[in-house]
mmCIF file with all atom_site columns, C-alpha atoms in Angstrom:
data_model
loop_
_atom_site.group_PDB
_atom_site.id
_atom_site.type_symbol
_atom_site.label_atom_id
_atom_site.label_alt_id
_atom_site.label_comp_id
_atom_site.label_asym_id
_atom_site.label_entity_id
_atom_site.label_seq_id
_atom_site.pdbx_PDB_ins_code
_atom_site.Cartn_x
_atom_site.Cartn_y
_atom_site.Cartn_z
_atom_site.occupancy
_atom_site.B_iso_or_equiv
_atom_site.pdbx_formal_charge
_atom_site.auth_seq_id
_atom_site.auth_comp_id
_atom_site.auth_asym_id
_atom_site.auth_atom_id
_atom_site.pdbx_PDB_model_num
ATOM 1   C CA . MET A 1 1   ? 0.000   0.000  0.000   1.00 45.00 ? 453 MET A CA 1
ATOM 2   C CA . ARG A 1 2   ? 1.441   3.335  -1.036  1.00 53.00 ? 454 ARG A CA 1
ATOM 3   C CA . LEU A 1 3   ? 0.618   6.567  0.727   1.00 52.00 ? 455 LEU A CA 1
ATOM 4   C CA . THR A 1 4   ? 0.592   9.782  -1.277  1.00 53.00 ? 456 THR A CA 1
ATOM 5   C CA . LEU A 1 5   ? 0.469   13.389 -0.229  1.00 49.00 ? 457 LEU A CA 1
ATOM 6   C CA . GLN A 1 6   ? -1.416  14.833 -3.165  1.00 54.00 ? 458 GLN A CA 1
ATOM 7   C CA . LEU A 1 7   ? -3.358  17.233 -0.974  1.00 55.00 ? 459 LEU A CA 1
ATOM 8   C CA . CYS A 1 8   ? -0.168  18.784 0.399   1.00 60.00 ? 460 CYS A CA 1
ATOM 9   C CA . ILE A 1 9   ? 1.576   19.269 -2.937  1.00 63.00 ? 461 ILE A CA 1
ATOM 10  C CA . SER A 1 10  ? 0.164   22.118 -5.009  1.00 62.00 ? 462 SER A CA 1
ATOM 11  C CA . HIS A 1 11  ? 2.121   21.624 -8.290  1.00 67.00 ? 463 HIS A CA 1
ATOM 12  C CA . GLY A 1 12  ? 1.837   25.308 -9.117  1.00 66.00 ? 464 GLY A CA 1
ATOM 13  C CA . ARG A 1 13  ? -1.858  25.690 -8.291  1.00 62.00 ? 465 ARG A CA 1
ATOM 14  C CA . VAL A 1 14  ? -2.314  28.682 -6.051  1.00 68.00 ? 466 VAL A CA 1
ATOM 15  C CA . ALA A 1 15  ? -6.046  29.348 -6.491  1.00 70.00 ? 467 ALA A CA 1
ATOM 16  C CA . ARG A 1 16  ? -9.025  27.245 -5.510  1.00 76.00 ? 468 ARG A CA 1
ATOM 17  C CA . ARG A 1 17  ? -10.672 25.139 -8.155  1.00 81.00 ? 469 ARG A CA 1
ATOM 18  C CA . ILE A 1 18  ? -13.978 26.863 -8.775  1.00 83.00 ? 470 ILE A CA 1
ATOM 19  C CA . GLY A 1 19  ? -16.034 25.926 -11.793 1.00 79.00 ? 471 GLY A CA 1
ATOM 20  C CA . LEU A 1 20  ? -14.903 23.733 -14.679 1.00 83.00 ? 472 LEU A CA 1
ATOM 21  C CA . GLY A 1 21  ? -11.784 25.584 -15.771 1.00 86.00 ? 473 GLY A CA 1
ATOM 22  C CA . PRO A 1 22  ? -10.066 28.968 -15.750 1.00 86.00 ? 474 PRO A CA 1
ATOM 23  C CA . GLU A 1 23  ? -12.727 30.732 -17.791 1.00 91.00 ? 475 GLU A CA 1
ATOM 24  C CA . SER A 1 24  ? -15.528 29.165 -15.798 1.00 92.00 ? 476 SER A CA 1
ATOM 25  C CA . ARG A 1 25  ? -13.781 30.149 -12.563 1.00 91.00 ? 477 ARG A CA 1
ATOM 26  C CA . ILE A 1 26  ? -13.628 33.803 -13.623 1.00 93.00 ? 478 ILE A CA 1
ATOM 27  C CA . ASN A 1 27  ? -17.309 33.734 -14.652 1.00 94.00 ? 479 ASN A CA 1
ATOM 28  C CA . VAL A 1 28  ? -18.374 32.241 -11.306 1.00 94.00 ? 480 VAL A CA 1
ATOM 29  C CA . LEU A 1 29  ? -16.368 34.873 -9.425  1.00 94.00 ? 481 LEU A CA 1
ATOM 30  C CA . ARG A 1 30  ? -17.824 37.659 -11.585 1.00 95.00 ? 482 ARG A CA 1
ATOM 31  C CA . ASN A 1 31  ? -21.382 36.476 -10.943 1.00 96.00 ? 483 ASN A CA 1
ATOM 32  C CA . ILE A 1 32  ? -20.844 36.226 -7.192  1.00 95.00 ? 484 ILE A CA 1
ATOM 33  C CA . LEU A 1 33  ? -19.183 39.651 -7.114  1.00 96.00 ? 485 LEU A CA 1
ATOM 34  C CA . THR A 1 34  ? -22.049 41.147 -9.114  1.00 96.00 ? 486 THR A CA 1
ATOM 35  C CA . GLY A 1 35  ? -24.532 39.697 -6.624  1.00 95.00 ? 487 GLY A CA 1
ATOM 36  C CA . LEU A 1 36  ? -22.495 41.093 -3.738  1.00 95.00 ? 488 LEU A CA 1
ATOM 37  C CA . VAL A 1 37  ? -22.492 44.607 -5.203  1.00 94.00 ? 489 VAL A CA 1
ATOM 38  C CA . ARG A 1 38  ? -26.219 44.414 -5.995  1.00 94.00 ? 490 ARG A CA 1
ATOM 39  C CA . HIS A 1 39  ? -27.448 43.002 -2.663  1.00 94.00 ? 491 HIS A CA 1
ATOM 40  C CA . GLU A 1 40  ? -24.476 43.933 -0.405  1.00 92.00 ? 492 GLU A CA 1
ATOM 41  C CA . ARG A 1 41  ? -24.867 40.559 1.348   1.00 94.00 ? 493 ARG A CA 1
ATOM 42  C CA . ILE A 1 42  ? -24.713 37.106 -0.228  1.00 95.00 ? 494 ILE A CA 1
ATOM 43  C CA . GLU A 1 43  ? -24.751 33.540 0.992   1.00 94.00 ? 495 GLU A CA 1
ATOM 44  C CA . THR A 1 44  ? -22.436 31.110 -0.784  1.00 94.00 ? 496 THR A CA 1
ATOM 45  C CA . THR A 1 45  ? -19.997 28.320 -0.016  1.00 93.00 ? 497 THR A CA 1
ATOM 46  C CA . ALA A 1 46  ? -17.127 29.211 2.293   1.00 93.00 ? 498 ALA A CA 1
ATOM 47  C CA . GLY A 1 47  ? -14.445 28.603 -0.348  1.00 91.00 ? 499 GLY A CA 1
ATOM 48  C CA . ARG A 1 48  ? -16.131 30.821 -2.899  1.00 93.00 ? 500 ARG A CA 1
ATOM 49  C CA . ALA A 1 49  ? -16.807 33.554 -0.343  1.00 94.00 ? 501 ALA A CA 1
ATOM 50  C CA . ASP A 1 50  ? -13.186 33.526 0.763   1.00 93.00 ? 502 ASP A CA 1
ATOM 51  C CA . GLU A 1 51  ? -12.002 33.706 -2.852  1.00 93.00 ? 503 GLU A CA 1
ATOM 52  C CA . VAL A 1 52  ? -14.417 36.513 -3.842  1.00 94.00 ? 504 VAL A CA 1
ATOM 53  C CA . ARG A 1 53  ? -13.543 38.558 -0.771  1.00 94.00 ? 505 ARG A CA 1
ATOM 54  C CA . PHE A 1 54  ? -10.157 39.541 -2.227  1.00 93.00 ? 506 PHE A CA 1
ATOM 55  C CA . TYR A 1 55  ? -11.718 40.698 -5.501  1.00 94.00 ? 507 TYR A CA 1
ATOM 56  C CA . ALA A 1 56  ? -14.495 42.604 -3.693  1.00 95.00 ? 508 ALA A CA 1
ATOM 57  C CA . GLU A 1 57  ? -11.947 44.551 -1.674  1.00 94.00 ? 509 GLU A CA 1
ATOM 58  C CA . LYS A 1 58  ? -9.830  45.283 -4.757  1.00 94.00 ? 510 LYS A CA 1
ATOM 59  C CA . LEU A 1 59  ? -12.915 46.501 -6.624  1.00 95.00 ? 511 LEU A CA 1
ATOM 60  C CA . ILE A 1 60  ? -13.643 48.999 -3.841  1.00 94.00 ? 512 ILE A CA 1
ATOM 61  C CA . ASP A 1 61  ? -10.014 50.150 -3.936  1.00 94.00 ? 513 ASP A CA 1
ATOM 62  C CA . TYR A 1 62  ? -10.364 50.862 -7.654  1.00 94.00 ? 514 TYR A CA 1
ATOM 63  C CA . ALA A 1 63  ? -13.760 52.531 -7.148  1.00 94.00 ? 515 ALA A CA 1
ATOM 64  C CA . LYS A 1 64  ? -12.286 54.907 -4.574  1.00 93.00 ? 516 LYS A CA 1
ATOM 65  C CA . LYS A 1 65  ? -10.077 56.347 -7.340  1.00 93.00 ? 517 LYS A CA 1
ATOM 66  C CA . GLY A 1 66  ? -13.245 57.726 -8.950  1.00 89.00 ? 518 GLY A CA 1
ATOM 67  C CA . ASP A 1 67  ? -15.181 57.128 -12.135 1.00 87.00 ? 519 ASP A CA 1
ATOM 68  C CA . ALA A 1 68  ? -12.866 59.445 -14.081 1.00 90.00 ? 520 ALA A CA 1
ATOM 69  C CA . ASP A 1 69  ? -10.024 56.935 -13.719 1.00 91.00 ? 521 ASP A CA 1
ATOM 70  C CA . GLU A 1 70  ? -9.860  54.779 -16.852 1.00 93.00 ? 522 GLU A CA 1
ATOM 71  C CA . LYS A 1 71  ? -8.432  51.683 -15.147 1.00 93.00 ? 523 LYS A CA 1
ATOM 72  C CA . ALA A 1 72  ? -11.075 51.828 -12.416 1.00 92.00 ? 524 ALA A CA 1
ATOM 73  C CA . MET A 1 73  ? -13.835 51.956 -15.028 1.00 93.00 ? 525 MET A CA 1
ATOM 74  C CA . ARG A 1 74  ? -12.320 49.037 -16.962 1.00 93.00 ? 526 ARG A CA 1
ATOM 75  C CA . MET A 1 75  ? -12.074 46.919 -13.807 1.00 93.00 ? 527 MET A CA 1
ATOM 76  C CA . ALA A 1 76  ? -15.644 47.755 -12.799 1.00 93.00 ? 528 ALA A CA 1
ATOM 77  C CA . SER A 1 77  ? -17.030 46.969 -16.240 1.00 94.00 ? 529 SER A CA 1
ATOM 78  C CA . PHE A 1 78  ? -15.098 43.672 -16.342 1.00 94.00 ? 530 PHE A CA 1
ATOM 79  C CA . TRP A 1 79  ? -16.014 42.366 -12.889 1.00 94.00 ? 531 TRP A CA 1
ATOM 80  C CA . LEU A 1 80  ? -19.655 43.521 -12.837 1.00 94.00 ? 532 LEU A CA 1
ATOM 81  C CA . THR A 1 81  ? -21.771 41.574 -15.308 1.00 93.00 ? 533 THR A CA 1
ATOM 82  C CA . GLU A 1 82  ? -24.715 43.957 -14.852 1.00 93.00 ? 534 GLU A CA 1
ATOM 83  C CA . LYS A 1 83  ? -23.618 47.378 -16.063 1.00 91.00 ? 535 LYS A CA 1
ATOM 84  C CA . ASP A 1 84  ? -26.324 49.226 -14.127 1.00 94.00 ? 536 ASP A CA 1
ATOM 85  C CA . LEU A 1 85  ? -24.324 48.474 -10.948 1.00 93.00 ? 537 LEU A CA 1
ATOM 86  C CA . VAL A 1 86  ? -21.294 50.522 -12.009 1.00 94.00 ? 538 VAL A CA 1
ATOM 87  C CA . PRO A 1 87  ? -22.833 53.821 -10.776 1.00 93.00 ? 539 PRO A CA 1
ATOM 88  C CA . LYS A 1 88  ? -23.761 52.146 -7.474  1.00 93.00 ? 540 LYS A CA 1
ATOM 89  C CA . LEU A 1 89  ? -20.162 51.060 -7.043  1.00 93.00 ? 541 LEU A CA 1
ATOM 90  C CA . PHE A 1 90  ? -18.780 54.562 -7.618  1.00 93.00 ? 542 PHE A CA 1
ATOM 91  C CA . LYS A 1 91  ? -21.560 56.662 -6.039  1.00 93.00 ? 543 LYS A CA 1
ATOM 92  C CA . VAL A 1 92  ? -22.679 54.518 -3.075  1.00 92.00 ? 544 VAL A CA 1
ATOM 93  C CA . LEU A 1 93  ? -20.046 51.989 -2.064  1.00 92.00 ? 545 LEU A CA 1
ATOM 94  C CA . ALA A 1 94  ? -16.867 53.992 -2.717  1.00 93.00 ? 546 ALA A CA 1
ATOM 95  C CA . PRO A 1 95  ? -17.926 57.035 -0.615  1.00 92.00 ? 547 PRO A CA 1
ATOM 96  C CA . ARG A 1 96  ? -18.973 54.697 2.211   1.00 92.00 ? 548 ARG A CA 1
ATOM 97  C CA . PHE A 1 97  ? -15.434 53.385 2.523   1.00 92.00 ? 549 PHE A CA 1
ATOM 98  C CA . GLU A 1 98  ? -13.582 56.627 1.733   1.00 92.00 ? 550 GLU A CA 1
ATOM 99  C CA . ALA A 1 99  ? -12.112 56.863 5.249   1.00 91.00 ? 551 ALA A CA 1
ATOM 100 C CA . GLN A 1 100 ? -11.069 53.199 5.396   1.00 89.00 ? 552 GLN A CA 1
ATOM 101 C CA . GLN A 1 101 ? -7.919  51.813 3.824   1.00 90.00 ? 553 GLN A CA 1
ATOM 102 C CA . GLN A 1 102 ? -8.923  48.126 3.885   1.00 89.00 ? 554 GLN A CA 1
ATOM 103 C CA . GLY A 1 103 ? -11.367 45.721 5.496   1.00 91.00 ? 555 GLY A CA 1
ATOM 104 C CA . TYR A 1 104 ? -14.482 46.574 3.514   1.00 93.00 ? 556 TYR A CA 1
ATOM 105 C CA . THR A 1 105 ? -16.061 43.114 3.763   1.00 93.00 ? 557 THR A CA 1
ATOM 106 C CA . ARG A 1 106 ? -17.148 40.853 6.588   1.00 92.00 ? 558 ARG A CA 1
ATOM 107 C CA . MET A 1 107 ? -17.446 37.081 6.340   1.00 93.00 ? 559 MET A CA 1
ATOM 108 C CA . ALA A 1 108 ? -19.464 34.949 8.756   1.00 92.00 ? 560 ALA A CA 1
ATOM 109 C CA . ARG A 1 109 ? -19.539 31.172 8.733   1.00 92.00 ? 561 ARG A CA 1
ATOM 110 C CA . LEU A 1 110 ? -22.850 29.332 8.556   1.00 90.00 ? 562 LEU A CA 1
ATOM 111 C CA . PRO A 1 111 ? -23.713 25.692 9.253   1.00 90.00 ? 563 PRO A CA 1
ATOM 112 C CA . ALA A 1 112 ? -23.091 23.253 6.419   1.00 89.00 ? 564 ALA A CA 1
ATOM 113 C CA . ARG A 1 113 ? -25.790 22.697 3.792   1.00 86.00 ? 565 ARG A CA 1
ATOM 114 C CA . MET A 1 114 ? -28.146 19.870 4.617   1.00 86.00 ? 566 MET A CA 1
ATOM 115 C CA . ASN A 1 115 ? -28.381 18.430 1.098   1.00 82.00 ? 567 ASN A CA 1
ATOM 116 C CA . LEU A 1 116 ? -26.058 15.765 -0.288  1.00 78.00 ? 568 LEU A CA 1
ATOM 117 C CA . ASP A 1 117 ? -22.845 17.766 -0.633  1.00 86.00 ? 569 ASP A CA 1
ATOM 118 C CA . ARG A 1 118 ? -22.747 19.110 2.977   1.00 90.00 ? 570 ARG A CA 1
ATOM 119 C CA . ALA A 1 119 ? -20.747 22.124 1.779   1.00 90.00 ? 571 ALA A CA 1
ATOM 120 C CA . LYS A 1 120 ? -19.533 24.642 4.345   1.00 92.00 ? 572 LYS A CA 1
ATOM 121 C CA . MET A 1 121 ? -21.488 27.853 3.889   1.00 93.00 ? 573 MET A CA 1
ATOM 122 C CA . ALA A 1 122 ? -20.673 31.487 4.612   1.00 94.00 ? 574 ALA A CA 1
ATOM 123 C CA . VAL A 1 123 ? -22.214 34.930 4.344   1.00 95.00 ? 575 VAL A CA 1
ATOM 124 C CA . LEU A 1 124 ? -20.145 37.644 2.686   1.00 95.00 ? 576 LEU A CA 1
ATOM 125 C CA . GLU A 1 125 ? -21.238 41.247 3.113   1.00 94.00 ? 577 GLU A CA 1
ATOM 126 C CA . TYR A 1 126 ? -20.029 44.784 2.705   1.00 93.00 ? 578 TYR A CA 1
ATOM 127 C CA . LYS A 1 127 ? -19.694 46.605 6.017   1.00 90.00 ? 579 LYS A CA 1
ATOM 128 C CA . GLY A 1 128 ? -22.208 49.360 6.631   1.00 88.00 ? 580 GLY A CA 1
ATOM 129 C CA . ASN A 1 129 ? -25.025 47.693 4.696   1.00 87.00 ? 581 ASN A CA 1
ATOM 130 C CA . PRO A 1 130 ? -28.664 48.454 5.633   1.00 85.00 ? 582 PRO A CA 1
ATOM 131 C CA . PHE A 1 131 ? -29.399 44.909 6.846   1.00 87.00 ? 583 PHE A CA 1
ATOM 132 C CA . PRO A 1 132 ? -29.576 43.862 10.502  1.00 84.00 ? 584 PRO A CA 1
ATOM 133 C CA . PRO A 1 133 ? -26.291 42.479 11.893  1.00 82.00 ? 585 PRO A CA 1
ATOM 134 C CA . LEU A 1 134 ? -25.559 38.772 11.512  1.00 82.00 ? 586 LEU A CA 1
ATOM 135 C CA . SER A 1 135 ? -24.317 38.259 15.052  1.00 77.00 ? 587 SER A CA 1
ATOM 136 C CA . PRO A 1 136 ? -26.337 39.495 18.023  1.00 72.00 ? 588 PRO A CA 1
ATOM 137 C CA . ILE A 1 137 ? -25.001 42.544 19.794  1.00 68.00 ? 589 ILE A CA 1
ATOM 138 C CA . ARG A 1 138 ? -23.619 41.582 23.177  1.00 71.00 ? 590 ARG A CA 1
ATOM 139 C CA . LYS A 1 139 ? -24.943 43.600 26.066  1.00 72.00 ? 591 LYS A CA 1
ATOM 140 C CA . GLU A 1 140 ? -22.996 44.179 29.239  1.00 75.00 ? 592 GLU A CA 1
ATOM 141 C CA . ASN A 1 141 ? -24.865 42.367 31.966  1.00 78.00 ? 593 ASN A CA 1
ATOM 142 C CA . GLU A 1 142 ? -23.914 43.284 35.521  1.00 79.00 ? 594 GLU A CA 1
ATOM 143 C CA . LEU A 1 143 ? -25.581 40.190 36.943  1.00 80.00 ? 595 LEU A CA 1
ATOM 144 C CA . THR A 1 144 ? -23.189 37.625 35.489  1.00 84.00 ? 596 THR A CA 1
ATOM 145 C CA . LEU A 1 145 ? -20.826 35.926 37.909  1.00 87.00 ? 597 LEU A CA 1
ATOM 146 C CA . ILE A 1 146 ? -17.641 37.278 36.347  1.00 86.00 ? 598 ILE A CA 1
ATOM 147 C CA . ASN A 1 147 ? -18.948 40.848 36.382  1.00 86.00 ? 599 ASN A CA 1
ATOM 148 C CA . GLN A 1 148 ? -20.031 40.504 40.023  1.00 89.00 ? 600 GLN A CA 1
ATOM 149 C CA . LEU A 1 149 ? -16.573 39.200 40.986  1.00 90.00 ? 601 LEU A CA 1
ATOM 150 C CA . LEU A 1 150 ? -14.824 41.990 39.084  1.00 91.00 ? 602 LEU A CA 1
ATOM 151 C CA . LYS A 1 151 ? -17.070 44.586 40.706  1.00 91.00 ? 603 LYS A CA 1
ATOM 152 C CA . ALA A 1 152 ? -16.319 43.234 44.188  1.00 92.00 ? 604 ALA A CA 1
ATOM 153 C CA . TYR A 1 153 ? -12.577 43.140 43.421  1.00 94.00 ? 605 TYR A CA 1
ATOM 154 C CA . ARG A 1 154 ? -12.573 46.741 42.247  1.00 94.00 ? 606 ARG A CA 1
ATOM 155 C CA . GLU A 1 155 ? -14.466 47.901 45.337  1.00 94.00 ? 607 GLU A CA 1
ATOM 156 C CA . GLU A 1 156 ? -12.138 45.983 47.643  1.00 94.00 ? 608 GLU A CA 1
ATOM 157 C CA . ARG A 1 157 ? -9.056  47.350 45.898  1.00 94.00 ? 609 ARG A CA 1
ATOM 158 C CA . SER A 1 158 ? -10.335 50.932 46.047  1.00 94.00 ? 610 SER A CA 1
ATOM 159 C CA . GLN A 1 159 ? -11.001 50.530 49.800  1.00 94.00 ? 611 GLN A CA 1
ATOM 160 C CA . LEU A 1 160 ? -7.458  49.198 50.347  1.00 92.00 ? 612 LEU A CA 1
ATOM 161 C CA . LEU A 1 161 ? -5.947  52.081 48.392  1.00 92.00 ? 613 LEU A CA 1
ATOM 162 C CA . ALA A 1 162 ? -8.078  54.566 50.337  1.00 92.00 ? 614 ALA A CA 1
ATOM 163 C CA . ALA A 1 163 ? -6.962  53.014 53.653  1.00 91.00 ? 615 ALA A CA 1
ATOM 164 C CA . LYS A 1 164 ? -3.281  53.262 52.660  1.00 87.00 ? 616 LYS A CA 1
ATOM 165 C CA . ALA A 1 165 ? -3.588  56.909 51.624  1.00 76.00 ? 617 ALA A CA 1
#
């Protein structure tokens, strides 16, 4: 019996295999990126979301240069399959992230699909979108045990410092 390490050896492949070939991979990424710009939040497999995230951030970087920049317009028209989204990219998304240098997207993991493939799922979204947050906002609760212990410790320490002074 011979053991092989085919999963560890890349043989020059640096990108994930998405679709049926290089052209199909680009088309899948373009369609997902178009959906992300249109809806500002998409649900897809974790591998695809992780791969599209890089291109989504680069697209915002180009859009921040403005619609007068020729390279920015070429990139937007290539990556967005629906041309009515180009103004949204330059007029809505780019000004939203004008103060930020990077980190325009957020990715949250979801449970695996329940059908036959059991693929790991994820939600990819642009930050600052109008939808409710994916994770619940944590509230500070003073009644938890750790907060009660910390409160008592702080009071005790302040009394000791007051007694020394």
